[in-house]
Short mmCIF file of C-alpha atoms in Angstrom, two decimals:
data_model
loop_
_atom_site.label_atom_id
_atom_site.label_comp_id
_atom_site.label_asym_id
_atom_site.label_seq_id
_atom_site.Cartn_x
_atom_site.Cartn_y
_atom_site.Cartn_z
CA ALA A 1 84.15 135.97 113.16
CA THR A 2 85.92 132.96 114.66
CA LEU A 3 87.01 131.64 111.26
CA ALA A 4 88.24 135.08 110.22
CA HIS A 5 90.25 135.40 113.44
CA LEU A 6 91.84 131.96 112.96
CA LEU A 7 92.69 132.85 109.37
CA LYS A 8 94.39 136.06 110.47
CA TYR A 9 96.28 134.60 113.45
CA ASP A 10 97.95 131.19 113.32
CA SER A 11 100.04 129.69 116.12
CA VAL A 12 102.48 128.08 113.68
CA HIS A 13 102.38 130.18 110.52
CA ARG A 14 101.96 133.42 112.45
CA THR A 15 99.96 136.48 111.35
CA PHE A 16 98.47 136.53 107.84
CA GLY A 17 99.66 139.65 106.02
CA ALA A 18 96.33 140.33 104.32
CA ASP A 19 93.50 142.52 105.58
CA VAL A 20 90.86 140.18 107.03
CA SER A 21 87.40 141.28 108.17
CA VAL A 22 83.82 140.01 108.46
CA ASP A 23 80.73 141.45 106.76
CA ALA A 24 77.35 139.84 107.55
CA GLY A 25 78.75 136.32 107.76
CA ILE A 26 81.09 136.78 104.79
CA ILE A 27 84.87 136.71 105.30
CA VAL A 28 86.55 139.53 103.38
CA VAL A 29 90.25 139.12 102.50
CA ASN A 30 91.84 142.13 100.82
CA GLY A 31 88.40 143.01 99.46
CA ARG A 32 87.65 139.51 98.18
CA ARG A 33 84.40 138.17 99.65
CA ILE A 34 84.34 134.53 100.76
CA HIS A 35 80.95 133.04 101.65
CA THR A 36 80.67 130.72 104.65
CA THR A 37 78.10 128.01 105.29
CA ALA A 38 77.36 125.46 108.02
CA GLU A 39 75.63 122.30 106.77
CA ARG A 40 76.02 118.66 107.83
CA ASN A 41 74.67 117.22 104.58
CA PRO A 42 76.85 118.14 101.57
CA ALA A 43 73.89 117.67 99.23
CA ASN A 44 72.26 120.73 100.78
CA LEU A 45 75.21 123.06 100.20
CA PRO A 46 74.60 125.95 97.74
CA TRP A 47 77.41 125.11 95.31
CA GLY A 48 75.27 125.63 92.21
CA GLU A 49 73.95 128.96 93.47
CA LEU A 50 77.45 130.19 94.33
CA GLY A 51 78.97 128.97 91.06
CA VAL A 52 81.43 126.66 92.81
CA GLU A 53 83.26 124.39 90.35
CA VAL A 54 85.71 122.49 92.58
CA VAL A 55 85.02 121.50 96.20
CA LEU A 56 87.89 120.72 98.55
CA GLU A 57 86.49 118.10 100.92
CA CYS A 58 88.66 118.54 104.02
CA THR A 59 86.30 117.58 106.84
CA GLY A 60 87.73 114.08 107.18
CA VAL A 61 84.15 112.81 107.43
CA PHE A 62 83.36 112.11 103.75
CA ARG A 63 86.07 109.88 102.31
CA ASP A 64 84.34 107.55 99.86
CA LYS A 65 82.82 108.12 96.46
CA ALA A 66 79.23 107.61 97.59
CA SER A 67 79.32 110.29 100.28
CA THR A 68 81.49 112.81 98.44
CA SER A 69 79.28 112.61 95.34
CA ALA A 70 76.74 114.63 97.34
CA HIS A 71 78.85 117.68 96.48
CA LEU A 72 78.18 116.97 92.79
CA ALA A 73 74.46 116.72 93.49
CA ALA A 74 74.72 120.14 95.14
CA GLY A 75 76.06 121.63 91.90
CA ALA A 76 79.85 121.26 92.02
CA ARG A 77 81.72 119.92 89.00
CA SER A 78 84.58 118.19 90.83
CA VAL A 79 85.59 117.16 94.35
CA ILE A 80 89.09 116.83 95.82
CA VAL A 81 89.31 114.70 98.97
CA SER A 82 92.21 115.76 101.20
CA SER A 83 92.92 112.23 102.43
CA PRO A 84 93.15 108.72 101.00
CA GLY A 85 89.67 107.70 99.90
CA LYS A 86 87.67 104.68 98.79
CA GLN A 87 86.38 104.15 95.24
CA MET A 88 87.91 107.43 94.09
CA ASP A 89 87.97 108.12 90.36
CA LEU A 90 91.72 108.71 90.76
CA THR A 91 94.26 109.26 93.53
CA VAL A 92 96.69 111.97 92.46
CA VAL A 93 100.11 112.92 93.77
CA VAL A 94 101.14 116.04 91.89
CA GLY A 95 104.41 115.51 90.04
CA VAL A 96 104.09 111.74 90.17
CA ASN A 97 100.91 110.74 88.33
CA ASP A 98 98.96 113.95 87.62
CA HIS A 99 99.53 113.31 83.90
CA LEU A 100 96.76 110.71 84.22
CA LEU A 101 94.21 113.27 85.37
CA ASP A 102 91.34 113.89 82.94
CA PRO A 103 88.90 116.46 84.37
CA SER A 104 86.18 115.29 82.00
CA VAL A 105 86.37 111.77 83.46
CA HIS A 106 87.73 112.14 86.99
CA GLN A 107 85.16 114.05 89.03
CA ILE A 108 86.00 112.76 92.51
CA VAL A 109 89.72 112.56 93.16
CA SER A 110 91.85 112.03 96.23
CA ASN A 111 94.97 114.12 96.83
CA GLY A 112 96.33 111.33 99.03
CA SER A 113 97.77 112.60 102.29
CA CYS A 114 100.60 114.91 103.28
CA THR A 115 102.75 111.85 103.98
CA THR A 116 101.87 110.14 100.68
CA ASN A 117 102.82 113.36 98.88
CA CYS A 118 106.19 113.37 100.66
CA LEU A 119 106.89 109.69 100.08
CA ALA A 120 105.72 109.23 96.49
CA PRO A 121 108.23 111.59 94.77
CA VAL A 122 111.16 109.88 96.52
CA VAL A 123 109.81 106.42 95.74
CA LYS A 124 109.25 107.31 92.09
CA ALA A 125 112.76 108.70 91.67
CA LEU A 126 114.35 105.64 93.30
CA ASP A 127 112.13 103.18 91.44
CA ASP A 128 112.80 104.79 88.06
CA ALA A 129 116.56 104.71 88.64
CA PHE A 130 117.16 101.49 90.55
CA GLY A 131 113.93 99.48 90.67
CA LEU A 132 112.21 99.24 94.05
CA VAL A 133 111.70 95.73 95.42
CA HIS A 134 110.00 96.61 98.71
CA GLY A 135 110.28 99.14 101.49
CA ALA A 136 109.37 100.09 105.04
CA VAL A 137 108.38 103.62 106.00
CA THR A 138 108.30 105.45 109.32
CA THR A 139 106.82 108.93 109.37
CA ILE A 140 107.93 110.96 112.37
CA HIS A 141 104.84 113.13 112.36
CA SER A 142 103.83 116.26 114.25
CA TYR A 143 100.67 115.86 116.27
CA THR A 144 97.36 116.63 114.56
CA ASN A 145 93.77 117.38 115.46
CA ASP A 146 92.77 113.70 115.54
CA GLN A 147 94.76 113.29 118.77
CA GLN A 148 93.85 114.42 122.25
CA LEU A 149 95.33 117.47 123.95
CA LEU A 150 95.00 115.71 127.33
CA ASP A 151 94.37 112.05 128.12
CA LEU A 152 90.81 111.40 126.89
CA PRO A 153 88.93 108.52 125.24
CA HIS A 154 89.84 107.71 121.62
CA SER A 155 89.29 104.62 119.48
CA ASP A 156 93.10 104.34 119.18
CA LEU A 157 94.33 103.96 122.76
CA ARG A 158 97.69 105.52 121.91
CA ARG A 159 96.04 108.55 120.32
CA ALA A 160 93.98 108.82 123.49
CA ARG A 161 97.12 110.04 125.25
CA ALA A 162 98.17 113.69 125.51
CA ALA A 163 99.61 114.63 122.12
CA ALA A 164 102.18 117.15 123.36
CA LEU A 165 103.69 114.91 126.04
CA SER A 166 104.68 111.63 124.35
CA MET A 167 106.04 110.03 121.22
CA ILE A 168 103.04 108.03 120.04
CA PRO A 169 103.34 105.07 117.64
CA THR A 170 100.25 104.70 115.49
CA SER A 171 99.08 103.70 112.04
CA THR A 172 99.45 105.41 108.69
CA GLY A 173 97.97 104.49 105.35
CA ALA A 174 100.50 106.56 103.44
CA ALA A 175 102.81 103.73 102.39
CA LYS A 176 100.00 101.47 101.21
CA ALA A 177 98.46 104.40 99.34
CA ILE A 178 101.51 104.43 97.07
CA GLY A 179 99.88 101.48 95.31
CA GLU A 180 97.00 103.76 94.30
CA VAL A 181 99.44 106.22 92.74
CA LEU A 182 102.01 103.79 91.32
CA PRO A 183 100.00 100.57 90.80
CA HIS A 184 103.03 98.41 90.00
CA LEU A 185 104.24 99.02 93.58
CA LYS A 186 100.98 97.91 95.21
CA GLY A 187 101.75 95.74 98.24
CA LYS A 188 105.46 96.55 98.19
CA LEU A 189 105.45 99.28 100.85
CA ASP A 190 104.14 99.44 104.39
CA GLY A 191 104.78 101.66 107.37
CA ILE A 192 103.89 103.22 110.69
CA ALA A 193 103.70 106.72 112.12
CA VAL A 194 105.25 108.03 115.29
CA ARG A 195 103.42 111.17 116.40
CA VAL A 196 105.78 113.53 118.22
CA PRO A 197 105.28 116.65 120.40
CA THR A 198 105.82 119.25 117.67
CA PRO A 199 102.94 121.23 116.13
CA ASN A 200 104.08 121.16 112.50
CA VAL A 201 106.62 119.68 110.04
CA SER A 202 107.18 115.95 109.73
CA LEU A 203 109.84 113.56 108.47
CA VAL A 204 109.61 110.43 106.32
CA ASP A 205 112.20 107.72 106.92
CA LEU A 206 112.20 105.32 103.96
CA VAL A 207 114.24 102.11 103.96
CA ALA A 208 113.98 100.25 100.66
CA THR A 209 115.56 97.35 98.84
CA VAL A 210 116.40 98.13 95.21
CA LYS A 211 117.19 95.83 92.30
CA THR A 212 120.25 97.65 90.94
CA ALA A 213 123.22 97.99 93.28
CA THR A 214 124.08 101.60 94.05
CA ASP A 215 125.85 103.89 96.51
CA VAL A 216 125.13 107.11 98.41
CA ALA A 217 126.56 109.37 95.71
CA ALA A 218 124.44 107.77 92.99
CA VAL A 219 121.25 107.87 95.08
CA ASN A 220 121.75 111.53 95.93
CA ALA A 221 122.56 112.36 92.31
CA VAL A 222 119.28 110.78 91.20
CA LEU A 223 117.28 112.67 93.82
CA GLN A 224 119.01 115.97 93.08
CA LYS A 225 118.34 115.62 89.35
CA ALA A 226 114.69 114.67 89.94
CA ALA A 227 114.27 117.78 92.09
CA SER A 228 115.74 120.09 89.46
CA GLU A 229 114.09 118.95 86.24
CA GLY A 230 111.06 117.07 84.95
CA PRO A 231 107.66 116.67 86.61
CA LEU A 232 109.05 116.55 90.17
CA ALA A 233 110.68 119.98 89.92
CA GLY A 234 108.83 122.31 92.26
CA VAL A 235 107.46 119.36 94.23
CA LEU A 236 110.65 117.58 95.32
CA HIS A 237 113.51 119.59 96.83
CA TYR A 238 117.11 118.54 97.54
CA GLU A 239 118.74 120.01 100.63
CA THR A 240 122.37 119.71 101.75
CA ALA A 241 122.29 122.11 104.73
CA PRO A 242 122.06 120.53 108.22
CA LEU A 243 118.56 121.83 109.01
CA VAL A 244 115.93 120.92 111.63
CA SER A 245 112.15 120.78 111.57
CA THR A 246 111.44 124.44 112.37
CA ASP A 247 113.49 125.47 109.33
CA TYR A 248 110.85 123.89 107.10
CA ILE A 249 107.78 125.70 108.45
CA GLY A 250 106.12 127.33 105.45
CA CYS A 251 108.08 125.25 102.93
CA PRO A 252 105.91 124.75 99.81
CA PHE A 253 107.50 121.51 98.60
CA SER A 254 105.86 118.11 99.07
CA SER A 255 109.16 116.47 99.93
CA ILE A 256 112.60 117.81 100.91
CA VAL A 257 115.42 115.25 100.72
CA ASP A 258 117.87 115.49 103.63
CA ALA A 259 120.93 114.59 101.54
CA GLU A 260 123.30 114.41 104.49
CA ASN A 261 121.43 111.41 105.90
CA THR A 262 121.18 109.21 102.81
CA MET A 263 122.61 105.74 103.47
CA VAL A 264 123.29 102.63 101.38
CA LEU A 265 124.18 99.23 102.84
CA GLY A 266 125.35 96.30 100.75
CA GLY A 267 124.56 98.14 97.55
CA ASN A 268 120.85 97.33 97.59
CA LEU A 269 119.50 98.61 100.92
CA VAL A 270 118.78 102.34 100.65
CA LYS A 271 117.72 104.77 103.38
CA VAL A 272 116.41 108.26 102.58
CA LEU A 273 115.09 110.95 104.91
CA ALA A 274 112.64 113.53 103.54
CA TRP A 275 111.07 116.47 105.38
CA TYR A 276 107.67 118.05 104.74
CA ASP A 277 105.54 120.82 106.16
CA ASN A 278 102.50 118.62 106.60
CA GLU A 279 100.23 121.69 106.61
CA TRP A 280 101.66 124.21 104.15
CA GLY A 281 103.25 121.83 101.65
CA PHE A 282 100.12 119.70 101.33
CA SER A 283 97.93 122.81 101.05
CA ASN A 284 100.05 123.89 98.09
CA ARG A 285 99.36 120.56 96.41
CA MET A 286 95.62 120.99 97.00
CA VAL A 287 95.90 124.29 95.12
CA ASP A 288 97.92 122.62 92.35
CA LEU A 289 95.34 119.85 91.92
CA THR A 290 92.50 122.39 91.91
CA ARG A 291 94.23 124.27 89.11
CA LEU A 292 94.74 121.07 87.12
CA LEU A 293 91.03 120.19 87.43
CA LEU A 294 90.22 123.66 86.10
CA GLY A 295 92.54 123.17 83.13
CA LEU A 296 95.19 125.54 84.49
CA PRO A 297 98.93 124.83 84.94
CA ARG A 298 99.97 123.92 88.45
CA ALA A 299 101.46 126.75 90.48
CA SER A 300 104.49 124.65 91.49
CA ALA A 301 105.63 123.92 87.92
#
C-alpha cells in the first residue's frame, strides 16, 4: 500500500494520472497487475517464475558483476544497473554508444548515472567536431536520498549535513565514467558535484580544452545539429529560452544545452551548461536501454 501511494502521489512530479490500487500485495495500475517482493538476496527472487527478462537493479547496493549476476541465477536474462558499476559487460549511454550493445553478449550492463547521461552527449558532440583535449566538470546537483535530511552521521562528512540547508561540495564519478563510454577519453575528464537545496533537476557545467579553435556560434551550431539529427536526437536538446531549473521538471531528455551560456575563450577553451531532470530524464533512458536489450527500438528515437 505504501509503494502504491508513493507511485500515485509524488512531491516533485505531482499526482500520477493513472488509476492505482492494491490487490493482495499486487499493485494495479490501470488494470495492469505489478507483483511486489521483498528479498535481500537477489538470487532468491522469483524472476524465472514471473517470466522477468530484464531486471533494473536500482537499489544502489549491488553495483558489481559478481553481485548483480545473482539476478541471472534467479532466472532473469539481463540486468541493467542504474549507476556506474564494476566489471560490467558494457556501460551504455543511450545515443552515445548504444550501437555497441549486443544483448546476446552483454547480460549485465550499466546505464551510467544521470550526470554521465547528461555529460556524455555534450562531450561526444564537442569531441567529434573539435577534438577534446581535457575537461573539468561541476555538476550543480539537487539533493538525493544518499544525503541526510538533518545533520546525522554519514561516511562523507559533508553529506552528513542537512541537505536542504546548504550547498554541499562532494564527489561524483560521472566525469571519470566517460572513459567507460568513450574509451579514447579515459583519464581526460574529472569533476566534482555541488549538492544544492532543490529536490530535482540538476546542471552540468563543462569547461573543456579543444584541439581545433572555435567560437560560440560554431559550438552552438554543432550542439544544435547534434540535437536535431543522428543518434543524439531525442536524447540531447538545444534550448535558447532563458529558463530555470523548475522549467525542466519532467523533461525527458538526458541533456538540455543552455545555449545562452555557451562561452569560448582564446578559441580553445569552451564552456557549456547543460540541464537535466536527474529523475525523469534518467528514468527515460532506463526504459530506452530496457527496450534495446529486448530488441526493440528506443522510445526516444
